[in-house]
Amino acid sequence: MNGLFSLRSLPRISRCKPGLSTLIVAAALTCLIIILLHLLAKQQSDNVTYKDFDIELPDNFKPVRITKRESFPSNGPPKIPKIIHQVWKGIYVPSDFVGWVKSWNTHHPDWEYWLWTEKSARQFLLERFPCFVELYDNYPEKIRRADAIRYLVLYEFGGVYVDLDMEALGSILPMVLKYSCFFGKEPFEHPIFDTNFKDLINNAIMGCRPKHPFMKLLVDNLDRFSKQWHHLDSTGPHFVSFIYRMNESQITSEKGEDAVYIAPSEYFYPTIEPYKLWNMNTMCRNKQTLSQLQILACMNLKYKSLPQNRFDPITIAFTNHHWYHTYLKQMPFVRAKYKSIFDIIPEVHIYKDLQV
């Protein structure tokens, strides 16, 4: 399987250790490059036009998108516990996230809100899943631990997990009244331009009842995929998508409480990531370098950009994902402002009151 190799097998390039000043300069340059890329992406995405695409739309072209919600029940017993779960390293949340975190309490005032810190998450594993502690501790990156703990928490308690950069635009209650387990696709174009395949299931928001069989599949495969080189393949969206595809025939045949619903991207991820949009815009101007699937994605972008076809997907979205990529921005010299979760949501629950 791609990515299965040992870093120990790579040759050593040098025995010399860089000095502190070198590390600081390198970190500063990396940060500057990231900032410049995001500023450029934002500027480009705000002014994207597709008039120069060398791509013709067939008269019968059907875009991959929805423009209205399906029918949802308005009352009845929820199929998923009314609990919001979020994960962060401690109780002090970066100020950038405060409004988005508050949005979940605003639109779900009668739901429990749980924050899982590094300390409380590990204590939860020690008490409920001791066999996973070694795997959890040996993950090389925090993002893998953050991914893994969300599956284990949802399997044990049920509820709705959401990333800190996920904003609630309204109540998620219609989803939990209708479905006992749900995930959402990323925007159609994302995986096609990134890796040339369709239908990537993201794990930034997902809801499940306790002990759901699909969540168990994810939990049971964490060890098997732990050696994958990239976190996306080891614990992230690629991991979720692969497990779903491996078991799709069984999953899609399940009914009732064991069924899994994969929502269209417009429900949870209504906007394309700005940097990706900039990259897509560039790629689509070079048709000769694209696969047929990527050309289809360019057609989809072009169709949605035409004035007569424009539609604001946020009008039907439950959430908006802000594509913050926290794990790429943890620079030690960046002094971010933080706010206690108890000041944001006073009724917050933390497992065993382990706050750090």
PDB file of C-alpha atoms in Angstrom, residues 126-305:
ATOM      1  CA  LEU A 126      -6.617   4.630  29.840  1.00  0.00           C
ATOM      2  CA  GLU A 127     -10.041   3.936  31.338  1.00  0.00           C
ATOM      3  CA  ARG A 128     -12.117   2.961  28.307  1.00  0.00           C
ATOM      4  CA  PHE A 129      -9.664   1.789  25.608  1.00  0.00           C
ATOM      5  CA  PRO A 130      -6.364   0.837  27.283  1.00  0.00           C
ATOM      6  CA  CYS A 131      -5.360  -1.263  24.290  1.00  0.00           C
ATOM      7  CA  PHE A 132      -5.135   1.959  22.202  1.00  0.00           C
ATOM      8  CA  VAL A 133      -2.886   3.926  24.572  1.00  0.00           C
ATOM      9  CA  GLU A 134       0.406   2.739  23.068  1.00  0.00           C
ATOM     10  CA  LEU A 135      -0.798   3.393  19.520  1.00  0.00           C
ATOM     11  CA  TYR A 136      -2.063   6.833  20.536  1.00  0.00           C
ATOM     12  CA  ASP A 137       1.169   7.757  22.310  1.00  0.00           C
ATOM     13  CA  ASN A 138       3.312   6.633  19.364  1.00  0.00           C
ATOM     14  CA  TYR A 139       1.584   8.700  16.709  1.00  0.00           C
ATOM     15  CA  PRO A 140       4.270  11.038  15.300  1.00  0.00           C
ATOM     16  CA  GLU A 141       1.932  14.045  14.978  1.00  0.00           C
ATOM     17  CA  LYS A 142      -0.750  15.609  17.161  1.00  0.00           C
ATOM     18  CA  ILE A 143      -3.191  15.693  14.252  1.00  0.00           C
ATOM     19  CA  ARG A 144      -3.211  11.887  14.181  1.00  0.00           C
ATOM     20  CA  ARG A 145      -4.082  11.760  17.871  1.00  0.00           C
ATOM     21  CA  ALA A 146      -6.791  14.389  17.320  1.00  0.00           C
ATOM     22  CA  ASP A 147      -8.209  12.309  14.472  1.00  0.00           C
ATOM     23  CA  ALA A 148      -8.121   9.027  16.368  1.00  0.00           C
ATOM     24  CA  ILE A 149      -9.702  10.334  19.560  1.00  0.00           C
ATOM     25  CA  ARG A 150     -12.756  11.642  17.683  1.00  0.00           C
ATOM     26  CA  TYR A 151     -13.589   8.160  16.375  1.00  0.00           C
ATOM     27  CA  LEU A 152     -13.159   6.575  19.798  1.00  0.00           C
ATOM     28  CA  VAL A 153     -15.259   9.239  21.539  1.00  0.00           C
ATOM     29  CA  LEU A 154     -18.079   8.947  19.006  1.00  0.00           C
ATOM     30  CA  TYR A 155     -17.988   5.153  19.236  1.00  0.00           C
ATOM     31  CA  GLU A 156     -18.197   5.268  23.035  1.00  0.00           C
ATOM     32  CA  PHE A 157     -20.630   8.134  23.648  1.00  0.00           C
ATOM     33  CA  GLY A 158     -22.154   9.079  20.305  1.00  0.00           C
ATOM     34  CA  GLY A 159     -22.914  12.662  19.346  1.00  0.00           C
ATOM     35  CA  VAL A 160     -21.634  15.089  16.721  1.00  0.00           C
ATOM     36  CA  TYR A 161     -17.931  15.828  16.395  1.00  0.00           C
ATOM     37  CA  VAL A 162     -16.884  19.148  14.790  1.00  0.00           C
ATOM     38  CA  ASP A 163     -13.489  20.741  14.136  1.00  0.00           C
ATOM     39  CA  LEU A 164     -12.790  24.089  15.783  1.00  0.00           C
ATOM     40  CA  ASP A 165     -12.796  25.830  12.390  1.00  0.00           C
ATOM     41  CA  MET A 166     -16.293  24.540  11.634  1.00  0.00           C
ATOM     42  CA  GLU A 167     -19.005  27.185  12.067  1.00  0.00           C
ATOM     43  CA  ALA A 168     -22.634  26.289  12.774  1.00  0.00           C
ATOM     44  CA  LEU A 169     -24.956  28.257  10.499  1.00  0.00           C
ATOM     45  CA  GLY A 170     -28.043  26.780  12.129  1.00  0.00           C
ATOM     46  CA  SER A 171     -29.145  23.767  14.119  1.00  0.00           C
ATOM     47  CA  ILE A 172     -27.836  20.330  13.144  1.00  0.00           C
ATOM     48  CA  LEU A 173     -30.951  18.792  14.755  1.00  0.00           C
ATOM     49  CA  PRO A 174     -32.614  17.840  11.415  1.00  0.00           C
ATOM     50  CA  MET A 175     -29.648  15.576  10.671  1.00  0.00           C
ATOM     51  CA  VAL A 176     -29.807  13.735  13.996  1.00  0.00           C
ATOM     52  CA  LEU A 177     -33.567  13.337  13.730  1.00  0.00           C
ATOM     53  CA  LYS A 178     -33.168  11.570  10.379  1.00  0.00           C
ATOM     54  CA  TYR A 179     -29.841   9.730  10.507  1.00  0.00           C
ATOM     55  CA  SER A 180     -28.035   7.564  13.058  1.00  0.00           C
ATOM     56  CA  CYS A 181     -24.643   8.120  11.438  1.00  0.00           C
ATOM     57  CA  PHE A 182     -23.589  10.780   8.943  1.00  0.00           C
ATOM     58  CA  PHE A 183     -20.508  12.200   7.279  1.00  0.00           C
ATOM     59  CA  GLY A 184     -20.092  14.754   4.512  1.00  0.00           C
ATOM     60  CA  LYS A 185     -18.208  14.913   1.235  1.00  0.00           C
ATOM     61  CA  GLU A 186     -15.643  17.596   0.551  1.00  0.00           C
ATOM     62  CA  PRO A 187     -16.412  19.878  -2.419  1.00  0.00           C
ATOM     63  CA  PHE A 188     -16.544  17.796  -5.604  1.00  0.00           C
ATOM     64  CA  GLU A 189     -13.468  19.460  -7.079  1.00  0.00           C
ATOM     65  CA  HIS A 190     -11.139  19.029  -4.069  1.00  0.00           C
ATOM     66  CA  PRO A 191     -10.030  15.382  -4.408  1.00  0.00           C
ATOM     67  CA  ILE A 192     -10.109  15.475  -8.206  1.00  0.00           C
ATOM     68  CA  PHE A 193      -7.481  18.198  -8.454  1.00  0.00           C
ATOM     69  CA  ASP A 194      -5.506  16.927  -5.470  1.00  0.00           C
ATOM     70  CA  THR A 195      -5.361  13.209  -6.239  1.00  0.00           C
ATOM     71  CA  ASN A 196      -7.503  12.596  -9.340  1.00  0.00           C
ATOM     72  CA  PHE A 197     -10.305  10.646  -7.627  1.00  0.00           C
ATOM     73  CA  LYS A 198     -13.892  11.478  -6.700  1.00  0.00           C
ATOM     74  CA  ASP A 199     -15.854  11.624  -3.474  1.00  0.00           C
ATOM     75  CA  LEU A 200     -13.602  12.355  -0.527  1.00  0.00           C
ATOM     76  CA  ILE A 201     -15.325  11.914   2.834  1.00  0.00           C
ATOM     77  CA  ASN A 202     -14.107  14.460   5.362  1.00  0.00           C
ATOM     78  CA  ASN A 203     -13.936  13.934   9.126  1.00  0.00           C
ATOM     79  CA  ALA A 204     -14.220  17.598  10.204  1.00  0.00           C
ATOM     80  CA  ILE A 205     -17.859  16.985  11.086  1.00  0.00           C
ATOM     81  CA  MET A 206     -19.523  13.625  11.680  1.00  0.00           C
ATOM     82  CA  GLY A 207     -22.325  12.310  13.827  1.00  0.00           C
ATOM     83  CA  CYS A 208     -23.043   8.787  15.016  1.00  0.00           C
ATOM     84  CA  ARG A 209     -24.969   6.915  17.644  1.00  0.00           C
ATOM     85  CA  PRO A 210     -22.881   5.035  20.234  1.00  0.00           C
ATOM     86  CA  LYS A 211     -21.402   1.688  19.129  1.00  0.00           C
ATOM     87  CA  HIS A 212     -22.259   2.256  15.465  1.00  0.00           C
ATOM     88  CA  PRO A 213     -20.735  -0.501  13.260  1.00  0.00           C
ATOM     89  CA  PHE A 214     -19.079   1.947  10.850  1.00  0.00           C
ATOM     90  CA  MET A 215     -17.434   3.823  13.684  1.00  0.00           C
ATOM     91  CA  LYS A 216     -16.235   0.456  14.965  1.00  0.00           C
ATOM     92  CA  LEU A 217     -14.699  -0.216  11.545  1.00  0.00           C
ATOM     93  CA  LEU A 218     -12.753   3.031  11.812  1.00  0.00           C
ATOM     94  CA  VAL A 219     -11.603   2.255  15.341  1.00  0.00           C
ATOM     95  CA  ASP A 220     -10.629  -1.323  14.470  1.00  0.00           C
ATOM     96  CA  ASN A 221      -8.509  -0.171  11.499  1.00  0.00           C
ATOM     97  CA  LEU A 222      -6.525   2.549  13.274  1.00  0.00           C
ATOM     98  CA  ASP A 223      -3.660   0.203  14.111  1.00  0.00           C
ATOM     99  CA  ARG A 224      -3.580  -1.292  10.605  1.00  0.00           C
ATOM    100  CA  PHE A 225      -3.179   2.145   8.995  1.00  0.00           C
ATOM    101  CA  SER A 226      -0.951   3.674  11.671  1.00  0.00           C
ATOM    102  CA  LYS A 227       2.244   3.283   9.610  1.00  0.00           C
ATOM    103  CA  GLN A 228       0.947   5.247   6.657  1.00  0.00           C
ATOM    104  CA  TRP A 229       3.357   8.069   5.887  1.00  0.00           C
ATOM    105  CA  HIS A 230       0.803  10.900   5.704  1.00  0.00           C
ATOM    106  CA  HIS A 231      -1.777  11.653   8.384  1.00  0.00           C
ATOM    107  CA  LEU A 232      -4.515  11.982   5.735  1.00  0.00           C
ATOM    108  CA  ASP A 233      -3.993   8.287   4.923  1.00  0.00           C
ATOM    109  CA  SER A 234      -3.327   7.154   8.478  1.00  0.00           C
ATOM    110  CA  THR A 235      -6.231   8.753  10.378  1.00  0.00           C
ATOM    111  CA  GLY A 236      -7.712  11.542   8.237  1.00  0.00           C
ATOM    112  CA  PRO A 237     -10.185  11.892   5.353  1.00  0.00           C
ATOM    113  CA  HIS A 238      -8.332   9.472   3.046  1.00  0.00           C
ATOM    114  CA  PHE A 239      -8.449   6.868   5.813  1.00  0.00           C
ATOM    115  CA  VAL A 240     -12.206   7.350   6.327  1.00  0.00           C
ATOM    116  CA  SER A 241     -12.875   7.280   2.576  1.00  0.00           C
ATOM    117  CA  PHE A 242     -10.805   4.125   2.079  1.00  0.00           C
ATOM    118  CA  ILE A 243     -12.511   2.235   4.917  1.00  0.00           C
ATOM    119  CA  TYR A 244     -15.881   3.281   3.507  1.00  0.00           C
ATOM    120  CA  ARG A 245     -14.982   2.097   0.001  1.00  0.00           C
ATOM    121  CA  MET A 246     -13.544  -1.205   1.253  1.00  0.00           C
ATOM    122  CA  ASN A 247     -16.853  -1.958   2.973  1.00  0.00           C
ATOM    123  CA  GLU A 248     -19.240  -0.024   0.724  1.00  0.00           C
ATOM    124  CA  SER A 249     -21.380  -2.964  -0.370  1.00  0.00           C
ATOM    125  CA  GLN A 250     -22.005  -3.957   3.246  1.00  0.00           C
ATOM    126  CA  ILE A 251     -22.444  -0.362   4.455  1.00  0.00           C
ATOM    127  CA  THR A 252     -24.917   0.641   1.757  1.00  0.00           C
ATOM    128  CA  SER A 253     -27.010  -2.471   2.419  1.00  0.00           C
ATOM    129  CA  GLU A 254     -27.475  -1.582   6.082  1.00  0.00           C
ATOM    130  CA  LYS A 255     -30.810  -0.136   7.139  1.00  0.00           C
ATOM    131  CA  GLY A 256     -32.096   1.739  10.133  1.00  0.00           C
ATOM    132  CA  GLU A 257     -29.696   2.443  12.973  1.00  0.00           C
ATOM    133  CA  ASP A 258     -26.775   0.728  11.205  1.00  0.00           C
ATOM    134  CA  ALA A 259     -27.015   2.811   8.015  1.00  0.00           C
ATOM    135  CA  VAL A 260     -24.449   5.490   7.107  1.00  0.00           C
ATOM    136  CA  TYR A 261     -25.456   8.671   5.285  1.00  0.00           C
ATOM    137  CA  ILE A 262     -22.865  10.543   3.225  1.00  0.00           C
ATOM    138  CA  ALA A 263     -24.134  14.101   2.815  1.00  0.00           C
ATOM    139  CA  PRO A 264     -23.465  16.276  -0.237  1.00  0.00           C
ATOM    140  CA  SER A 265     -20.686  18.814   0.235  1.00  0.00           C
ATOM    141  CA  GLU A 266     -23.161  21.701   0.227  1.00  0.00           C
ATOM    142  CA  TYR A 267     -24.465  20.658   3.659  1.00  0.00           C
ATOM    143  CA  PHE A 268     -21.177  20.925   5.581  1.00  0.00           C
ATOM    144  CA  TYR A 269     -18.453  22.157   3.191  1.00  0.00           C
ATOM    145  CA  PRO A 270     -20.222  24.718   1.010  1.00  0.00           C
ATOM    146  CA  THR A 271     -17.106  26.672   0.031  1.00  0.00           C
ATOM    147  CA  ILE A 272     -13.967  25.594  -1.784  1.00  0.00           C
ATOM    148  CA  GLU A 273     -10.738  26.170   0.109  1.00  0.00           C
ATOM    149  CA  PRO A 274      -9.285  29.482  -1.199  1.00  0.00           C
ATOM    150  CA  TYR A 275      -5.793  28.136  -1.894  1.00  0.00           C
ATOM    151  CA  LYS A 276      -7.223  25.112  -3.701  1.00  0.00           C
ATOM    152  CA  LEU A 277      -9.490  27.366  -5.758  1.00  0.00           C
ATOM    153  CA  TRP A 278      -6.506  29.411  -6.856  1.00  0.00           C
ATOM    154  CA  ASN A 279      -4.683  26.207  -7.840  1.00  0.00           C
ATOM    155  CA  MET A 280      -7.733  24.871  -9.688  1.00  0.00           C
ATOM    156  CA  ASN A 281      -8.059  28.109 -11.604  1.00  0.00           C
ATOM    157  CA  THR A 282      -4.429  27.803 -12.710  1.00  0.00           C
ATOM    158  CA  MET A 283      -4.706  24.130 -13.660  1.00  0.00           C
ATOM    159  CA  CYS A 284      -7.871  24.623 -15.685  1.00  0.00           C
ATOM    160  CA  ARG A 285      -6.093  27.063 -17.978  1.00  0.00           C
ATOM    161  CA  ASN A 286      -3.827  24.233 -19.152  1.00  0.00           C
ATOM    162  CA  LYS A 287      -6.278  21.680 -20.498  1.00  0.00           C
ATOM    163  CA  GLN A 288      -3.589  19.546 -22.135  1.00  0.00           C
ATOM    164  CA  THR A 289      -2.126  18.621 -18.734  1.00  0.00           C
ATOM    165  CA  LEU A 290      -5.412  17.444 -17.207  1.00  0.00           C
ATOM    166  CA  SER A 291      -7.058  14.056 -16.873  1.00  0.00           C
ATOM    167  CA  GLN A 292     -10.604  13.575 -18.131  1.00  0.00           C
ATOM    168  CA  LEU A 293     -11.850  13.660 -14.567  1.00  0.00           C
ATOM    169  CA  GLN A 294     -10.070  16.964 -13.942  1.00  0.00           C
ATOM    170  CA  ILE A 295     -11.533  18.395 -17.139  1.00  0.00           C
ATOM    171  CA  LEU A 296     -14.956  17.425 -15.794  1.00  0.00           C
ATOM    172  CA  ALA A 297     -14.146  19.290 -12.572  1.00  0.00           C
ATOM    173  CA  CYS A 298     -13.100  22.349 -14.610  1.00  0.00           C
ATOM    174  CA  MET A 299     -16.442  22.178 -16.431  1.00  0.00           C
ATOM    175  CA  ASN A 300     -18.161  22.065 -13.059  1.00  0.00           C
ATOM    176  CA  LEU A 301     -16.293  25.177 -11.928  1.00  0.00           C
ATOM    177  CA  LYS A 302     -17.040  26.980 -15.175  1.00  0.00           C
ATOM    178  CA  TYR A 303     -20.737  26.071 -15.060  1.00  0.00           C
ATOM    179  CA  LYS A 304     -21.114  27.368 -11.488  1.00  0.00           C
ATOM    180  CA  SER A 305     -19.313  30.606 -12.373  1.00  0.00           C
TER     181      SER A 305
END
